[in-house]
Structure formats: C-alpha cells, structure tokens
XYZ file of N, CA and C in Angstrom:
558
model
N -40.814 -8.102 1.620
C -39.911 -8.122 0.482
C -38.676 -8.928 0.864
N -38.222 -9.817 -0.011
C -37.076 -10.685 0.259
C -35.761 -9.940 0.168
N -34.776 -10.525 0.755
C -33.436 -9.944 0.737
C -32.820 -10.113 -0.650
N -32.261 -9.070 -1.180
C -31.666 -9.093 -2.508
C -30.253 -9.672 -2.432
N -29.954 -10.623 -3.305
C -28.626 -11.226 -3.369
C -27.670 -10.232 -4.015
N -26.597 -9.933 -3.347
C -25.655 -8.928 -3.836
C -24.233 -9.377 -3.483
N -23.657 -10.270 -4.292
C -22.353 -10.839 -3.956
C -21.206 -9.830 -3.969
N -21.375 -8.696 -4.616
C -20.300 -7.700 -4.711
C -20.408 -6.601 -3.666
N -21.386 -6.710 -2.781
C -21.644 -5.628 -1.831
C -20.425 -5.338 -0.946
N -19.807 -6.366 -0.408
C -18.653 -6.163 0.478
C -17.564 -5.372 -0.253
N -17.279 -5.750 -1.493
C -16.251 -5.051 -2.267
C -16.673 -3.618 -2.562
N -17.934 -3.396 -2.869
C -18.420 -2.032 -3.110
C -18.253 -1.175 -1.866
N -18.451 -1.772 -0.710
C -18.290 -1.030 0.552
C -16.829 -0.646 0.748
N -15.918 -1.566 0.464
C -14.483 -1.253 0.589
C -14.107 -0.145 -0.393
N -14.553 -0.266 -1.628
C -14.256 0.761 -2.635
C -14.819 2.118 -2.212
N -16.026 2.098 -1.656
C -16.640 3.340 -1.184
C -15.840 3.924 -0.025
N -15.357 3.070 0.866
C -14.543 3.549 1.994
C -13.278 4.233 1.480
N -12.675 3.673 0.463
C -11.479 4.293 -0.113
C -11.811 5.647 -0.747
N -12.946 5.732 -1.411
C -13.341 7.024 -2.001
C -13.625 8.064 -0.923
N -14.358 7.665 0.118
C -14.675 8.600 1.200
C -13.392 9.061 1.883
N -12.514 8.122 2.201
C -11.255 8.493 2.859
C -10.409 9.373 1.943
N -10.452 9.102 0.639
C -9.706 9.924 -0.312
C -10.224 11.351 -0.376
N -11.532 11.512 -0.251
C -12.140 12.845 -0.323
C -12.091 13.588 1.003
N -12.357 12.871 2.114
C -12.527 13.520 3.413
C -11.459 13.165 4.435
N -10.578 12.240 4.063
C -9.606 11.758 5.031
C -10.244 10.709 5.932
N -9.424 10.050 6.696
C -9.924 9.004 7.579
C -10.879 9.587 8.616
N -10.644 10.830 9.015
C -11.524 11.466 10.000
C -12.961 11.581 9.477
N -13.142 11.634 8.160
C -14.471 11.738 7.576
C -15.127 10.399 7.279
N -14.438 9.329 7.663
C -14.940 7.984 7.384
C -15.838 7.507 8.520
N -17.018 7.069 8.172
C -17.941 6.477 9.142
C -18.747 5.415 8.412
N -19.379 4.538 9.167
C -20.243 3.555 8.519
C -21.311 4.274 7.692
N -21.836 5.350 8.233
C -22.899 6.095 7.557
C -22.392 6.729 6.245
N -21.218 7.368 6.282
C -20.709 8.007 5.061
C -20.364 6.962 3.999
N -19.870 5.826 4.417
C -19.529 4.756 3.467
C -20.803 4.138 2.886
N -21.803 3.914 3.723
C -23.068 3.358 3.235
C -23.680 4.284 2.181
N -23.647 5.577 2.444
C -24.199 6.534 1.478
C -23.408 6.496 0.171
N -22.095 6.453 0.265
C -21.251 6.423 -0.929
C -21.446 5.138 -1.726
N -21.607 4.017 -1.021
C -21.783 2.714 -1.686
C -23.220 2.478 -2.129
N -24.114 3.358 -1.689
C -25.538 3.219 -1.963
C -26.071 1.871 -1.480
N -25.750 1.607 -0.195
C -26.237 0.394 0.469
C -26.840 0.808 1.809
N -27.684 -0.025 2.384
C -28.220 0.294 3.706
C -27.101 0.336 4.751
N -27.265 1.178 5.737
C -26.277 1.292 6.813
C -25.982 -0.069 7.437
N -27.004 -0.884 7.603
C -26.818 -2.202 8.199
C -25.876 -3.089 7.407
N -25.740 -2.849 6.115
C -24.812 -3.642 5.295
C -23.366 -3.371 5.668
N -23.067 -2.119 5.959
C -21.678 -1.816 6.316
C -21.325 -2.443 7.652
N -22.250 -2.398 8.596
C -21.952 -2.982 9.911
C -22.052 -4.501 9.892
N -22.794 -5.060 8.938
C -22.839 -6.513 8.787
C -21.487 -7.028 8.300
N -20.934 -6.386 7.295
C -19.662 -6.819 6.714
C -18.455 -6.369 7.537
N -18.581 -5.239 8.219
C -17.473 -4.672 8.987
C -18.019 -4.188 10.320
N -17.865 -5.004 11.338
C -18.448 -4.710 12.661
C -17.981 -3.365 13.206
N -16.691 -3.063 12.992
C -16.146 -1.807 13.498
C -15.547 -1.012 12.343
N -15.309 0.244 12.595
C -14.647 1.075 11.601
C -13.226 0.574 11.357
N -12.572 0.079 12.402
C -11.231 -0.482 12.223
C -11.259 -1.677 11.275
N -12.294 -2.505 11.359
C -12.411 -3.642 10.437
C -12.477 -3.148 8.994
N -13.213 -2.082 8.783
C -13.330 -1.506 7.441
C -11.992 -0.909 6.996
N -11.308 -0.232 7.899
C -10.002 0.344 7.567
C -8.973 -0.740 7.256
N -9.025 -1.840 7.978
C -8.119 -2.964 7.703
C -8.347 -3.465 6.278
N -9.599 -3.643 5.891
C -9.908 -4.113 4.539
C -9.437 -3.102 3.490
N -9.633 -1.821 3.757
C -9.212 -0.779 2.817
C -7.691 -0.750 2.680
N -6.978 -0.853 3.798
C -5.511 -0.848 3.751
C -5.001 -2.086 3.036
N -5.625 -3.228 3.293
C -5.220 -4.463 2.602
C -5.375 -4.312 1.082
N -6.489 -3.738 0.667
C -6.711 -3.544 -0.767
C -5.689 -2.570 -1.333
N -5.386 -1.534 -0.592
C -4.387 -0.570 -1.015
C -3.023 -1.242 -1.153
N -2.661 -2.048 -0.178
C -1.390 -2.778 -0.222
C -1.317 -3.683 -1.443
N -2.417 -4.307 -1.768
C -2.443 -5.259 -2.881
C -2.112 -4.581 -4.201
N -2.487 -3.319 -4.341
C -2.165 -2.599 -5.573
C -0.665 -2.498 -5.788
N 0.077 -2.178 -4.745
C 1.530 -2.083 -4.862
C 2.134 -3.466 -5.050
N 1.633 -4.455 -4.314
C 2.141 -5.825 -4.443
C 1.954 -6.333 -5.869
N 0.825 -6.005 -6.473
C 0.563 -6.419 -7.854
C 1.594 -5.803 -8.792
N 1.886 -4.537 -8.592
C 2.881 -3.866 -9.424
C 4.246 -4.519 -9.263
N 4.619 -4.855 -8.038
C 5.896 -5.532 -7.778
C 5.927 -6.874 -8.510
N 4.835 -7.629 -8.407
C 4.787 -8.950 -9.072
C 4.870 -8.811 -10.588
N 4.209 -7.796 -11.125
C 4.185 -7.617 -12.583
C 5.563 -7.249 -13.131
N 6.376 -6.628 -12.313
C 7.713 -6.252 -12.763
C 8.648 -7.441 -12.539
N 8.505 -8.445 -13.340
C 9.271 -9.678 -13.202
C 10.770 -9.475 -13.244
N 11.215 -8.348 -13.769
C 12.646 -8.096 -13.850
C 13.274 -8.011 -12.456
N 12.456 -7.761 -11.419
C 13.006 -7.785 -10.060
C 13.542 -9.165 -9.722
N 13.111 -10.165 -10.467
C 13.577 -11.534 -10.263
C 14.876 -11.808 -11.013
N 15.209 -10.959 -11.960
C 16.403 -11.151 -12.789
C 17.649 -10.754 -12.015
N 18.522 -11.714 -11.687
C 19.705 -11.394 -10.885
C 20.685 -10.459 -11.587
N 20.550 -10.310 -12.906
C 21.456 -9.430 -13.647
C 20.924 -8.014 -13.806
N 19.663 -7.804 -13.441
C 19.066 -6.473 -13.587
C 19.611 -5.539 -12.504
N 19.668 -4.265 -12.807
C 20.101 -3.235 -11.861
C 18.960 -2.995 -10.876
N 19.099 -3.552 -9.667
C 18.023 -3.509 -8.680
C 17.660 -2.075 -8.301
N 18.655 -1.222 -8.112
C 18.377 0.168 -7.745
C 17.556 0.855 -8.837
N 17.924 0.638 -10.094
C 17.193 1.255 -11.203
C 15.778 0.697 -11.291
N 15.636 -0.602 -11.083
C 14.305 -1.215 -11.152
C 13.397 -0.699 -10.045
N 13.928 -0.596 -8.827
C 13.121 -0.100 -7.713
C 12.756 1.369 -7.908
N 13.697 2.159 -8.399
C 13.421 3.576 -8.646
C 12.342 3.727 -9.718
N 12.416 2.899 -10.758
C 11.390 2.942 -11.812
C 10.036 2.476 -11.276
N 10.065 1.472 -10.419
C 8.837 0.968 -9.805
C 8.154 2.066 -8.993
N 8.930 2.777 -8.168
C 8.358 3.882 -7.393
C 7.863 4.999 -8.302
N 8.578 5.235 -9.384
C 8.136 6.243 -10.346
C 6.809 5.873 -10.972
N 6.668 4.603 -11.305
C 5.404 4.124 -11.867
C 4.278 4.262 -10.846
N 4.588 3.951 -9.599
C 3.595 4.068 -8.527
C 3.201 5.532 -8.322
N 4.188 6.411 -8.313
C 3.933 7.840 -8.108
C 3.145 8.439 -9.281
N 3.335 7.891 -10.475
C 2.662 8.422 -11.659
C 1.150 8.192 -11.621
N 0.686 7.335 -10.734
C -0.756 7.091 -10.622
C -1.485 8.300 -10.071
N -0.765 9.204 -9.457
C -1.388 10.420 -8.951
C -1.181 10.618 -7.467
N -1.030 11.857 -7.106
C -0.762 12.250 -5.719
C -1.888 11.847 -4.768
N -3.137 11.987 -5.222
C -4.267 11.686 -4.347
C -4.242 10.228 -3.892
N -3.940 9.326 -4.813
C -3.873 7.910 -4.477
C -2.761 7.613 -3.479
N -1.605 8.228 -3.695
C -0.485 8.031 -2.767
C -0.801 8.600 -1.392
N -1.415 9.771 -1.364
C -1.773 10.372 -0.076
C -2.719 9.467 0.705
N -3.709 8.929 0.019
C -4.652 8.042 0.679
C -3.952 6.796 1.206
N -3.098 6.203 0.400
C -2.395 4.998 0.839
C -1.544 5.272 2.070
N -0.835 6.378 2.069
C -0.016 6.700 3.233
C -0.863 7.102 4.434
N -1.986 7.747 4.190
C -2.861 8.075 5.319
C -3.357 6.791 5.987
N -3.750 5.827 5.182
C -4.183 4.539 5.734
C -3.026 3.838 6.449
N -1.885 3.838 5.835
C -0.686 3.193 6.379
C -0.301 3.827 7.718
N -0.285 5.152 7.758
C 0.127 5.854 8.970
C -0.965 5.879 10.044
N -2.190 5.574 9.666
C -3.264 5.475 10.663
C -2.948 4.379 11.681
N -2.083 3.468 11.313
C -1.682 2.391 12.229
C -0.976 2.946 13.469
N -0.484 4.159 13.398
C 0.139 4.776 14.577
C -0.858 4.913 15.721
N -2.102 5.223 15.384
C -3.142 5.454 16.395
C -4.184 4.336 16.461
N -4.165 3.472 15.483
C -5.144 2.385 15.426
C -4.406 1.050 15.393
N -4.217 0.444 16.552
C -3.452 -0.806 16.616
C -3.971 -1.911 15.703
N -5.253 -1.921 15.383
C -5.799 -2.963 14.505
C -5.167 -2.914 13.115
N -4.668 -1.750 12.710
C -4.064 -1.598 11.386
C -2.591 -2.001 11.352
N -1.956 -2.092 12.501
C -0.512 -2.356 12.532
C -0.115 -3.651 11.830
N -0.828 -4.753 12.052
C -0.425 -5.974 11.340
C -0.513 -5.841 9.819
N -1.480 -5.076 9.331
C -1.627 -4.909 7.883
C -0.505 -4.021 7.344
N -0.151 -2.986 8.084
C 0.977 -2.139 7.681
C 2.261 -2.974 7.664
N 2.418 -3.825 8.651
C 3.601 -4.695 8.713
C 3.599 -5.696 7.557
N 2.421 -6.157 7.151
C 2.320 -7.083 6.010
C 2.902 -6.443 4.758
N 2.622 -5.144 4.577
C 3.145 -4.458 3.397
C 4.666 -4.462 3.434
N 5.228 -4.060 4.565
C 6.692 -4.022 4.691
C 7.287 -5.404 4.474
N 6.677 -6.401 5.081
C 7.174 -7.773 4.964
C 7.047 -8.285 3.533
N 5.948 -7.982 2.879
C 5.742 -8.448 1.507
C 6.765 -7.877 0.540
N 7.019 -6.581 0.646
C 8.027 -5.963 -0.214
C 9.411 -6.482 0.174
N 9.658 -6.592 1.474
C 10.943 -7.121 1.939
C 11.206 -8.527 1.443
N 10.164 -9.344 1.403
C 10.312 -10.727 0.927
C 10.796 -10.762 -0.516
N 10.215 -9.902 -1.349
C 10.638 -9.842 -2.748
C 12.091 -9.384 -2.828
N 12.450 -8.397 -2.037
C 13.815 -7.852 -2.089
C 14.852 -8.833 -1.538
N 14.449 -9.661 -0.575
C 15.398 -10.637 -0.012
C 15.826 -11.681 -1.037
N 15.102 -11.797 -2.122
C 15.523 -12.709 -3.187
C 16.753 -12.173 -3.911
N 16.970 -10.873 -3.765
C 18.084 -10.218 -4.465
C 19.171 -9.715 -3.538
N 18.878 -9.669 -2.232
C 19.870 -9.154 -1.291
C 19.626 -9.779 0.080
N 20.394 -9.378 1.056
C 20.250 -9.939 2.397
C 19.078 -9.289 3.145
N 18.608 -9.918 4.239
C 17.445 -9.393 4.969
C 17.610 -7.971 5.499
N 18.788 -7.643 6.020
C 18.982 -6.296 6.557
C 18.943 -5.234 5.457
N 19.550 -5.539 4.331
C 19.536 -4.595 3.215
C 18.115 -4.447 2.664
N 17.395 -5.556 2.579
C 16.011 -5.497 2.108
C 15.194 -4.573 3.009
N 15.377 -4.728 4.300
C 14.658 -3.871 5.254
C 15.046 -2.403 5.072
N 16.322 -2.145 4.873
C 16.791 -0.780 4.642
C 16.240 -0.188 3.357
N 16.142 -1.003 2.309
C 15.584 -0.525 1.045
C 14.114 -0.143 1.201
N 13.368 -0.965 1.935
C 11.949 -0.656 2.179
C 11.838 0.669 2.932
N 12.661 0.841 3.959
C 12.621 2.070 4.749
C 12.988 3.291 3.891
N 13.991 3.141 3.063
C 14.404 4.252 2.210
C 13.311 4.600 1.193
N 12.723 3.596 0.571
C 11.644 3.866 -0.396
C 10.465 4.554 0.290
N 10.125 4.066 1.485
C 9.050 4.699 2.256
C 9.393 6.156 2.545
N 10.597 6.385 3.002
C 11.026 7.737 3.350
C 11.003 8.687 2.162
N 11.476 8.221 1.026
C 11.474 9.067 -0.170
C 10.042 9.417 -0.566
N 9.151 8.426 -0.554
C 7.750 8.692 -0.905
C 7.116 9.686 0.060
N 7.371 9.507 1.350
C 6.813 10.429 2.340
C 7.348 11.846 2.154
N 8.644 11.973 1.870
C 9.214 13.299 1.649
C 8.559 13.985 0.464
N 8.348 13.241 -0.613
C 7.697 13.816 -1.792
C 6.297 14.306 -1.425
N 5.564 13.476 -0.693
C 4.200 13.856 -0.316
C 4.182 15.057 0.630
N 5.050 15.051 1.620
C 5.026 16.097 2.640
C 5.572 17.431 2.150
N 6.491 17.403 1.202
C 7.070 18.653 0.713
C 6.367 19.175 -0.534
N 5.508 18.343 -1.128
C 4.853 18.757 -2.366
C 5.773 18.685 -3.561
N 6.925 18.071 -3.384
C 7.891 17.978 -4.475
C 7.515 16.924 -5.496
N 8.334 16.822 -6.488
C 8.153 15.827 -7.548
C 9.067 14.641 -7.257
N 8.621 13.485 -7.659
C 9.428 12.284 -7.503
C 10.632 12.381 -8.427
N 11.823 12.139 -7.891
C 13.070 12.222 -8.639
C 13.658 10.820 -8.760
N 13.438 10.217 -9.917
C 13.873 8.839 -10.117
C 15.391 8.700 -10.070
N 16.112 9.666 -10.620
C 17.577 9.588 -10.625
C 18.123 9.633 -9.189
N 17.583 10.527 -8.375
C 17.996 10.610 -6.965
C 17.684 9.299 -6.244
N 16.497 8.772 -6.464
C 16.091 7.530 -5.813
C 17.014 6.393 -6.219
N 17.313 6.290 -7.506
C 18.220 5.245 -7.989
C 19.594 5.378 -7.332
N 20.088 6.597 -7.219
C 21.403 6.836 -6.595
C 21.406 6.416 -5.127
N 20.382 6.821 -4.371
C 20.328 6.491 -2.941
C 20.166 4.979 -2.720
N 19.308 4.351 -3.516
C 19.135 2.899 -3.406
C 20.438 2.186 -3.762
N 21.130 2.700 -4.770
C 22.423 2.128 -5.163
C 23.442 2.211 -4.044
N 23.427 3.300 -3.289
C 24.356 3.432 -2.163
C 24.075 2.380 -1.095
N 22.809 2.131 -0.819
C 22.455 1.103 0.163
C 22.913 -0.265 -0.348
N 22.681 -0.529 -1.613
C 23.034 -1.833 -2.184
C 24.536 -2.044 -2.301
N 25.295 -0.968 -2.397
C 26.748 -1.068 -2.539
C 27.373 -1.856 -1.396
N 26.820 -1.710 -0.205
C 27.388 -2.386 0.967
C 26.598 -3.618 1.375
N 25.740 -4.110 0.515
C 24.894 -5.252 0.880
C 25.629 -6.571 0.684
N 25.044 -7.585 1.297
C 25.545 -8.959 1.139
C 24.601 -9.669 0.195
N 25.137 -10.636 -0.503
C 24.291 -11.462 -1.375
C 23.417 -12.349 -0.491
N 22.193 -12.638 -0.938
C 21.353 -13.549 -0.156
C 21.956 -14.937 -0.120
N 21.675 -15.665 0.936
C 22.200 -17.014 1.073
C 21.713 -17.876 -0.081
N 22.605 -18.701 -0.596
C 22.222 -19.624 -1.660
C 22.321 -19.033 -3.054
N 22.770 -17.770 -3.148
C 22.886 -17.146 -4.479
C 24.332 -16.962 -4.828
C-alpha cells in the first residue's frame, strides 16, 4: 500500500500536542500520546519531531503566535495618542477572556523552559516580540519592564485562582510608564 499524502499532518500533530498537554500537562506528553490524539502512526510524530523537545518547541511557538496575532490586530498600540496602559490592560483582558485552561497551558509551556533548555530561545522570542512592539511607544528598558509586569500579573492570576483585574493592571502599567522615556526618534 502506498504512502498517503497528508500535507496537514505536521500541524495536526502540533494541535494534538497542545490538546494532550492541556489535558494531562507536559508530564503526560509523549510521542505515543500525541500520535493517538492526532490519529496518526507513531512514526509520523517522530518523523516530524525527532525529540519531545522539538515537539514542545513547535507547540510553544504556536502558542506564542496566538498572542502575537492579538497584539498585531490591536493596531491602536501603534497610535502614539492612545493610552498605552489602558490598551495593554485591555489586551491582557482579552487574552484572559479566552479561558483559564488556555492560559495555564501557555504558561506551562513557557515555564517548561526552566528545565528544558531547548525551549528557552522560544520563550525569549515571545518576550522580545512583545518588547519590540512596546519599544515603538517607549524606551527599551520600560518595554522590558512592561513585559515583566504583564507576565507577573498573569502568573499571579493563574496561581491564586483570582480574576483578572483590568483596572489594577492599567494602574500598575501606568505607574511604570509615568517614569519612562520616549523612544528615540519620536
């Protein structure tokens, strides 16, 4: 029997990995569990992703892209007259509204970089990508601080089981921005 052409298989495997990790955590992720979830032969997962870290890198990249897309879609972040603190707080609120399970999975993948060095560059890409957008509106140090603060607020919400507080987030981001410098050339 000939090999079946399946151009979407790699993407189905990544999507399946995200579902498995969402249900069982990263500890429950294996080539075998992902193959079963994607309904593909085990050899397909190892063909596309030689190691589990390779699969996790692809999953984290896809997860990062979801937030990056939201940032890009909110074109008002480009408007120099818009209230940056309010826009960022609303952006995080929109992200949080997608559901706790999705946020937990994204942070689990992100924090897996602590123990899996292969994931560190992808985690850094997320920070750098968001920082790049913010540097258009403020200086590099402030952009970095805003990313750290947004990360911290999201983690606190997840770890405490609390609700996202947009007004608090806007206030804290505003405090960071109060002492910021304008980006060069603006």
